[in-house]
Coordinates of N, CA and C in Angstrom, one line a residue:
M132 N -34.8 67.6 22.0 CA -34.6 67.8 23.4 C -33.4 68.8 23.6
D133 N -33.6 69.8 24.4 CA -32.6 70.8 24.7 C -31.7 70.4 25.8
W134 N -30.6 69.7 25.4 CA -29.6 69.2 26.4 C -29.0 70.3 27.2
Q135 N -28.8 71.5 26.6 CA -28.2 72.6 27.4 C -29.2 73.0 28.5
A136 N -30.5 73.1 28.2 CA -31.4 73.4 29.2 C -31.4 72.4 30.4
I137 N -31.3 71.1 30.0 CA -31.3 70.1 31.0 C -30.0 70.2 31.8
H138 N -28.9 70.5 31.2 CA -27.6 70.6 31.9 C -27.7 71.8 32.9
I139 N -28.3 72.9 32.5 CA -28.4 74.1 33.4 C -29.3 73.7 34.6
L140 N -30.4 73.0 34.3 CA -31.3 72.6 35.4 C -30.6 71.7 36.3
D141 N -29.8 70.8 35.8 CA -29.0 69.8 36.6 C -28.0 70.6 37.5
Q142 N -27.4 71.6 36.9 CA -26.4 72.4 37.6 C -27.1 73.1 38.8
Q143 N -28.3 73.7 38.6 CA -29.0 74.4 39.6 C -29.5 73.5 40.8
C144 N -30.0 72.3 40.4 CA -30.5 71.3 41.4 C -29.3 70.8 42.2
T145 N -28.2 70.5 41.5 CA -27.0 70.0 42.2 C -26.4 71.0 43.2
L146 N -26.4 72.3 42.8 CA -25.9 73.3 43.7 C -26.8 73.4 44.9
A147 N -28.1 73.3 44.7 CA -29.1 73.4 45.8 C -28.9 72.2 46.8
L148 N -28.7 71.0 46.2 CA -28.6 69.8 47.1 C -27.2 69.8 47.8
N149 N -26.2 70.2 47.0 CA -24.8 70.2 47.5 C -24.7 71.3 48.6
G150 N -25.5 72.3 48.5 CA -25.4 73.4 49.5 C -26.1 73.1 50.8
I151 N -26.8 72.0 50.9 CA -27.4 71.6 52.2 C -26.3 70.9 53.0
Y152 N -25.9 71.5 54.1 CA -24.9 70.9 54.9 C -25.0 71.4 56.3
S153 N -24.4 70.6 57.2 CA -24.2 71.0 58.6 C -23.1 70.1 59.1
G154 N -22.7 70.4 60.4 CA -21.7 69.6 61.0 C -22.1 68.1 61.1
F155 N -23.4 67.9 61.0 CA -23.9 66.5 61.2 C -23.9 65.8 59.8
T156 N -24.3 66.5 58.7 CA -24.5 65.8 57.5 C -23.2 65.5 56.8
D157 N -22.2 66.4 56.9 CA -21.0 66.2 56.1 C -20.3 64.9 56.5
P158 N -20.1 64.5 57.8 CA -19.4 63.2 58.1 C -20.2 62.0 57.6
I159 N -21.6 62.1 57.6 CA -22.4 61.0 57.1 C -22.2 60.8 55.6
M160 N -22.2 61.9 54.9 CA -22.0 61.8 53.4 C -20.6 61.3 53.0
R161 N -19.6 61.7 53.8 CA -18.3 61.2 53.5 C -18.2 59.7 53.8
F162 N -18.9 59.3 54.9 CA -19.0 57.9 55.3 C -19.6 57.0 54.2
F163 N -20.7 57.5 53.7 CA -21.4 56.7 52.6 C -20.7 56.7 51.3
S164 N -19.9 57.8 51.0 CA -19.2 57.9 49.8 C -17.9 57.1 49.7
N165 N -17.4 56.7 50.9 CA -16.1 56.0 51.0 C -16.3 54.5 50.8
I166 N -16.2 54.0 49.6 CA -16.4 52.6 49.2 C -15.6 51.6 50.0
P167 N -14.3 51.8 50.3 CA -13.6 50.8 51.1 C -14.2 50.5 52.4
I168 N -14.9 51.4 53.0 CA -15.6 51.2 54.3 C -16.6 50.0 54.2
W169 N -17.1 49.8 53.0 CA -18.2 48.8 52.8 C -17.7 47.4 52.5
V170 N -16.4 47.2 52.4 CA -15.9 45.9 52.1 C -16.4 44.8 53.1
P171 N -16.4 45.1 54.4 CA -16.9 44.1 55.4 C -18.4 43.8 55.1
M172 N -19.2 44.7 54.6 CA -20.6 44.4 54.3 C -20.6 43.5 53.1
Y173 N -19.8 43.7 52.1 CA -19.7 42.8 51.0 C -19.4 41.3 51.4
I174 N -18.4 41.2 52.3 CA -18.0 39.9 52.8 C -19.1 39.3 53.6
I175 N -19.9 40.0 54.4 CA -21.0 39.5 55.2 C -22.1 39.0 54.2
V176 N -22.4 39.8 53.2 CA -23.4 39.4 52.2 C -23.0 38.1 51.5
A177 N -21.7 38.0 51.1 CA -21.2 36.8 50.4 C -21.3 35.6 51.4
A178 N -21.0 35.8 52.6 CA -21.1 34.7 53.6 C -22.5 34.2 53.8
A179 N -23.4 35.2 53.9 CA -24.9 34.9 54.0 C -25.4 34.2 52.8
L180 N -24.9 34.5 51.6 CA -25.4 33.8 50.4 C -25.0 32.3 50.5
F181 N -23.7 32.1 50.9 CA -23.3 30.7 51.1 C -24.2 29.9 52.1
L182 N -24.5 30.6 53.2 CA -25.3 30.0 54.3 C -26.7 29.7 53.8
R183 N -27.3 30.6 53.0 CA -28.7 30.5 52.6 C -28.9 29.7 51.4
L184 N -28.0 29.7 50.4 CA -28.2 29.1 49.2 C -27.4 27.8 49.0
G185 N -26.4 27.6 49.8 CA -25.4 26.5 49.5 C -24.4 27.0 48.6
W186 N -23.2 26.2 48.5 CA -22.1 26.8 47.9 C -22.2 26.9 46.4
K187 N -22.9 26.0 45.7 CA -23.0 26.0 44.2 C -23.9 27.2 43.8
K188 N -25.1 27.4 44.4 CA -25.9 28.5 44.0 C -25.2 29.8 44.4
A189 N -24.6 29.8 45.6 CA -24.0 31.1 46.0 C -22.9 31.5 45.1
L190 N -22.1 30.5 44.6 CA -21.0 30.9 43.6 C -21.6 31.5 42.3
I191 N -22.7 31.0 41.9 CA -23.4 31.5 40.7 C -23.8 33.0 41.0
V192 N -24.4 33.2 42.1 CA -24.9 34.5 42.5 C -23.8 35.5 42.6
I193 N -22.7 35.0 43.3 CA -21.6 35.9 43.5 C -20.9 36.2 42.2
A194 N -20.8 35.3 41.3 CA -20.3 35.5 40.0 C -21.1 36.6 39.2
S195 N -22.5 36.5 39.4 CA -23.3 37.5 38.7 C -23.1 38.9 39.4
I196 N -22.9 39.0 40.7 CA -22.6 40.2 41.3 C -21.2 40.8 40.8
A197 N -20.2 39.9 40.8 CA -18.9 40.4 40.3 C -19.0 40.9 38.8
L198 N -19.7 40.2 38.0 CA -19.9 40.6 36.6 C -20.6 41.9 36.5
T199 N -21.6 42.1 37.4 CA -22.3 43.4 37.5 C -21.3 44.5 37.8
F200 N -20.5 44.3 38.8 CA -19.5 45.3 39.2 C -18.6 45.6 38.0
L201 N -18.1 44.6 37.4 CA -17.1 44.7 36.3 C -17.8 45.5 35.1
C202 N -19.0 45.1 34.8 CA -19.7 45.7 33.6 C -20.0 47.2 33.9
C203 N -20.5 47.5 35.1 CA -20.8 48.8 35.5 C -19.6 49.7 35.5
D204 N -18.5 49.2 36.1 CA -17.3 50.0 36.2 C -16.7 50.3 34.9
Q205 N -16.6 49.3 34.0 CA -16.0 49.5 32.7 C -16.9 50.4 31.8
L206 N -18.2 50.2 31.9 CA -19.1 51.0 31.1 C -19.1 52.5 31.6
S207 N -19.0 52.7 32.9 CA -18.9 54.0 33.4 C -17.7 54.7 32.9
N208 N -16.5 54.0 33.0 CA -15.3 54.6 32.5 C -15.4 55.0 31.0
L209 N -15.9 54.1 30.2 CA -16.1 54.3 28.8 C -16.9 55.5 28.4
V210 N -18.1 55.5 29.1 CA -19.0 56.6 28.9 C -18.5 58.0 29.4
K211 N -17.8 58.0 30.5 CA -17.2 59.2 31.0 C -16.2 59.8 30.0
V212 N -15.4 59.0 29.4 CA -14.4 59.5 28.4 C -15.2 59.9 27.1
S213 N -16.2 59.2 26.7 CA -16.9 59.5 25.5 C -17.8 60.7 25.6
V214 N -18.4 60.9 26.7 CA -19.3 62.1 26.9 C -18.5 63.3 27.3
A215 N -17.5 63.1 28.1 CA -16.6 64.2 28.6 C -17.3 65.3 29.3
R216 N -18.2 64.9 30.2 CA -18.9 65.9 31.0 C -18.1 66.2 32.3
L217 N -17.7 67.4 32.5 CA -16.9 67.7 33.6 C -17.6 67.5 34.9
R218 N -16.9 67.0 35.9 CA -17.5 66.9 37.2 C -17.8 68.3 37.8
P219 N -18.8 68.4 38.7 CA -19.0 69.7 39.3 C -17.8 70.4 39.9
C220 N -16.9 69.6 40.5 CA -15.7 70.1 41.1 C -14.7 70.6 40.1
H221 N -14.9 70.3 38.8 CA -14.0 70.8 37.8 C -14.6 71.8 36.9
D222 N -15.9 72.0 37.0 CA -16.7 72.9 36.2 C -16.5 74.4 36.7
P223 N -16.0 75.3 35.9 CA -15.8 76.7 36.4 C -17.0 77.3 36.9
Y224 N -18.2 77.1 36.2 CA -19.4 77.7 36.6 C -19.8 77.2 38.0
M225 N -19.7 75.9 38.2 CA -20.0 75.3 39.5 C -19.1 75.8 40.6
I226 N -17.8 75.9 40.3 CA -16.8 76.4 41.3 C -17.2 77.9 41.7
E227 N -17.4 78.7 40.7 CA -17.8 80.1 40.9 C -19.0 80.3 41.7
N228 N -19.9 79.3 41.6 CA -21.2 79.4 42.3 C -21.2 78.6 43.7
G229 N -20.0 78.2 44.1 CA -19.9 77.7 45.5 C -20.1 76.2 45.7
V230 N -19.9 75.4 44.6 CA -20.0 74.0 44.9 C -19.0 73.5 46.0
R231 N -19.4 72.7 46.9 CA -18.6 72.3 48.0 C -17.9 71.0 47.6
L232 N -16.6 70.8 47.9 CA -15.9 69.6 47.6 C -15.4 69.0 48.9
L233 N -15.9 67.8 49.3 CA -15.6 67.2 50.6 C -14.5 66.1 50.4
E234 N -14.2 65.8 49.2 CA -13.2 64.8 48.9 C -12.2 65.3 47.8
K235 N -11.2 64.5 47.6 CA -10.3 64.9 46.5 C -11.0 64.9 45.2
A236 N -10.7 65.8 44.3 CA -11.5 66.1 43.1 C -11.6 64.8 42.2
G237 N -10.5 64.0 42.0 CA -10.6 62.9 41.2 C -10.5 63.2 39.7
G238 N -10.9 62.3 38.8 CA -10.9 62.5 37.4 C -11.7 63.6 36.9
A239 N -11.4 64.1 35.7 CA -12.1 65.3 35.2 C -13.6 65.0 34.9
Y240 N -13.9 63.8 34.4 CA -15.3 63.6 33.9 C -16.1 62.7 34.9
G241 N -17.4 63.0 34.8 CA -18.3 62.3 35.8 C -19.6 61.7 35.3
F242 N -19.8 61.7 34.1 CA -21.1 61.1 33.6 C -20.8 59.7 33.0
F243 N -21.4 58.7 33.6 CA -22.3 58.6 34.7 C -21.6 58.2 35.9
S244 N -22.2 58.3 37.1 CA -21.6 57.9 38.3 C -21.3 56.4 38.5
G245 N -20.0 56.1 38.6 CA -19.7 54.7 38.8 C -20.1 54.2 40.2
H246 N -20.1 55.1 41.2 CA -20.5 54.7 42.6 C -22.0 54.3 42.5
A247 N -22.8 55.2 41.9 CA -24.2 54.9 41.8 C -24.5 53.6 41.0
A248 N -23.8 53.4 39.9 CA -24.1 52.2 39.1 C -23.7 51.0 39.9
N249 N -22.5 51.0 40.5 CA -22.0 49.8 41.2 C -22.9 49.5 42.4
S250 N -23.3 50.6 43.2 CA -24.1 50.3 44.4 C -25.5 49.8 44.0
F251 N -26.1 50.4 43.0 CA -27.4 49.9 42.6 C -27.3 48.5 42.0
G252 N -26.3 48.3 41.2 CA -26.1 47.0 40.6 C -25.9 45.9 41.7
F253 N -25.1 46.3 42.7 CA -24.9 45.3 43.8 C -26.2 45.1 44.6
A254 N -27.0 46.1 44.8 CA -28.2 46.0 45.5 C -29.2 45.1 44.8
V255 N -29.4 45.3 43.5 CA -30.4 44.5 42.8 C -29.9 43.1 42.6
S256 N -28.6 42.9 42.2 CA -28.2 41.5 42.0 C -28.1 40.7 43.3
S257 N -27.7 41.3 44.4 CA -27.6 40.6 45.6 C -29.0 40.3 46.2
Y258 N -29.9 41.3 46.1 CA -31.3 41.0 46.6 C -31.9 39.9 45.8
M259 N -31.8 40.0 44.5 CA -32.4 38.9 43.6 C -31.7 37.6 43.8
G260 N -30.4 37.7 44.1 CA -29.7 36.4 44.5 C -30.2 35.8 45.7
F261 N -30.5 36.5 46.7 CA -31.1 36.0 47.9 C -32.5 35.3 47.7
R262 N -33.2 35.9 46.7 CA -34.5 35.4 46.4 C -34.5 34.1 45.8
N263 N -33.4 33.5 45.4 CA -33.3 32.2 44.9 C -33.5 31.2 46.1
D264 N -33.4 31.7 47.3 CA -33.8 30.9 48.5 C -35.3 31.3 48.7
R265 N -36.2 30.4 48.4 CA -37.6 30.7 48.4 C -38.3 30.5 49.8
R266 N -37.4 30.2 50.8 CA -38.0 30.0 52.1 C -38.2 31.3 52.8
L267 N -37.5 32.4 52.4 CA -37.6 33.7 53.0 C -37.9 34.8 52.0
K268 N -38.4 35.9 52.4 CA -38.7 37.0 51.5 C -37.5 38.1 51.5
Y269 N -36.7 38.1 52.6 CA -35.6 39.0 52.7 C -36.0 40.5 52.6
R270 N -37.1 40.8 53.2 CA -37.6 42.2 53.2 C -36.6 43.1 54.0
G271 N -36.1 42.6 55.1 CA -35.2 43.4 56.0 C -34.0 43.7 55.2
Y272 N -33.4 42.7 54.4 CA -32.3 43.0 53.6 C -32.6 44.0 52.5
S273 N -33.7 43.9 51.9 CA -34.1 44.8 50.8 C -34.2 46.2 51.3
Y274 N -34.8 46.4 52.6 CA -34.8 47.8 53.1 C -33.5 48.4 53.3
W275 N -32.6 47.6 53.9 CA -31.2 48.1 54.2 C -30.5 48.3 52.9
I276 N -30.4 47.4 52.0 CA -29.5 47.5 50.8 C -30.0 48.6 49.9
F277 N -31.3 48.8 49.7 CA -31.7 49.9 48.9 C -31.6 51.3 49.5
F278 N -31.7 51.3 50.9 CA -31.4 52.5 51.6 C -29.9 52.8 51.4
W279 N -29.0 51.8 51.5 CA -27.6 52.0 51.4 C -27.2 52.5 50.0
C280 N -27.7 51.9 49.0 CA -27.3 52.3 47.6 C -27.8 53.7 47.3
T281 N -29.0 54.1 47.9 CA -29.5 55.4 47.7 C -28.6 56.4 48.4
M282 N -28.2 56.1 49.6 CA -27.3 57.0 50.3 C -25.9 57.2 49.7
V283 N -25.4 56.0 49.2 CA -24.1 56.1 48.5 C -24.2 57.0 47.3
S284 N -25.3 56.9 46.5 CA -25.5 57.7 45.3 C -25.7 59.2 45.6
I285 N -26.6 59.5 46.6 CA -26.8 60.9 47.0 C -25.5 61.5 47.5
S286 N -24.8 60.7 48.3 CA -23.5 61.3 48.9 C -22.6 61.8 47.8
R287 N -22.6 61.3 46.6 CA -21.7 61.8 45.6 C -22.0 63.2 45.1
V288 N -23.3 63.6 45.3 CA -23.7 65.0 45.0 C -23.3 65.9 46.2
F289 N -23.5 65.4 47.4 CA -23.1 66.2 48.6 C -21.6 66.4 48.7
V290 N -20.8 65.5 48.2 CA -19.3 65.7 48.3 C -18.8 66.4 47.1
G291 N -19.6 66.8 46.2 CA -19.2 67.6 45.0 C -18.6 66.9 43.9
K292 N -18.8 65.6 43.8 CA -18.1 64.8 42.7 C -19.0 64.6 41.5
H293 N -20.4 64.7 41.7 CA -21.3 64.4 40.6 C -22.5 65.3 40.6
Y294 N -23.0 65.4 39.4 CA -24.3 66.1 39.3 C -25.4 65.1 39.6
I295 N -26.6 65.6 39.9 CA -27.8 64.7 40.2 C -28.0 63.8 39.0
G296 N -27.9 64.4 37.8 CA -28.2 63.6 36.6 C -27.2 62.5 36.4
D297 N -25.9 62.7 36.8 CA -24.9 61.6 36.8 C -25.3 60.4 37.7
V298 N -25.9 60.8 38.8 CA -26.3 59.8 39.8 C -27.5 59.0 39.4
I299 N -28.5 59.8 38.9 CA -29.7 59.1 38.5 C -29.5 58.2 37.3
S300 N -28.7 58.6 36.4 CA -28.3 57.8 35.2 C -27.5 56.6 35.7
G301 N -26.5 56.8 36.5 CA -25.8 55.6 37.0 C -26.6 54.6 37.8
A302 N -27.5 55.1 38.6 CA -28.4 54.2 39.4 C -29.3 53.4 38.4
C303 N -29.8 54.0 37.4 CA -30.7 53.3 36.5 C -29.9 52.2 35.7
I304 N -28.7 52.6 35.2 CA -27.9 51.7 34.5 C -27.4 50.5 35.4
G305 N -27.0 50.9 36.6 CA -26.5 49.8 37.5 C -27.7 48.8 37.8
A306 N -28.9 49.4 38.1 CA -30.0 48.5 38.4 C -30.3 47.6 37.2
A307 N -30.3 48.1 36.0 CA -30.6 47.3 34.8 C -29.5 46.2 34.6
V308 N -28.3 46.6 34.8 CA -27.2 45.6 34.6 C -27.3 44.5 35.7
G309 N -27.5 44.9 36.9 CA -27.7 44.0 38.0 C -28.9 43.0 37.8
F310 N -30.0 43.6 37.3 CA -31.2 42.8 37.0 C -30.9 41.8 35.9
L311 N -30.2 42.2 34.8 CA -29.9 41.2 33.7 C -29.0 40.1 34.2
F312 N -27.9 40.4 35.0 CA -27.0 39.4 35.4 C -27.7 38.5 36.4
S313 N -28.6 39.0 37.2 CA -29.3 38.2 38.2 C -30.3 37.3 37.5
L314 N -30.9 37.7 36.4 CA -31.7 36.8 35.6 C -30.9 35.7 35.1
A315 N -29.7 36.0 34.6 CA -28.8 34.9 34.0 C -28.5 33.9 35.2
A316 N -28.2 34.5 36.4 CA -27.9 33.6 37.5 C -29.1 32.7 37.8
R317 N -30.3 33.3 37.9 CA -31.5 32.5 38.2 C -31.7 31.4 37.1
Y318 N -31.4 31.7 35.9 CA -31.6 30.7 34.8 C -30.7 29.6 35.1
L319 N -29.4 29.9 35.4 CA -28.4 28.8 35.6 C -28.8 28.0 36.9
I320 N -29.3 28.7 37.9 CA -29.7 28.0 39.1 C -30.9 27.1 38.9
S321 N -31.8 27.5 38.0 CA -33.0 26.7 37.7 C -32.6 25.4 37.0
K322 N -31.5 25.4 36.3 CA -31.0 24.2 35.6 C -30.4 23.2 36.6
M323 N -30.1 23.6 37.8 CA -29.5 22.7 38.8 C -30.6 22.0 39.5
K324 N -30.3 20.8 40.1 CA -31.3 20.1 41.0 C -31.2 20.8 42.3
A325 N -32.2 21.5 42.7 CA -32.2 22.2 43.9 C -32.3 21.3 45.1
P326 N -31.4 21.4 46.1 CA -31.4 20.6 47.3 C -32.6 20.9 48.2
Y327 N -33.2 22.1 48.0 CA -34.4 22.4 48.9 C -35.5 23.0 48.0

């Protein structure tokens, strides 16, 4: 596999997507990229888990979500240092070709995207956590949470912090980690005597 050819293609695609902007899109992408804004949503999801599952099951699910965050975050940091792929906003070629930066540049390396991994990990583990309540399908939640994690991930390309490849890799890894921890949570819950 020609990694250099893949890298060049990733650069071109990233420049094309990053170059799509207007007075309307830039604030939206900054909004989705700003993780602290989403803390109230995390709190609401946690509260809803307690309401729908009861406190014992909810604690197991929330622990699986927390472990997903921790694993994705630490794995992302480890891989970034190991791979040492410069972020678009630090890459001379990308800067020369007009990559737009809408946030502070941050660390030098960007593979893979921690934002994408964490958001997809949260989406998968929380959705599967809700599905431990077999009374509802939670389709409305699934539409919202997977739209949200997709927008968070794409926003990282728009703000100039990641290549598309960083985001796709992070999303896949995050979804896989979230799925594994949610399976572990489901196993533990199955060992409990369900009140409903």
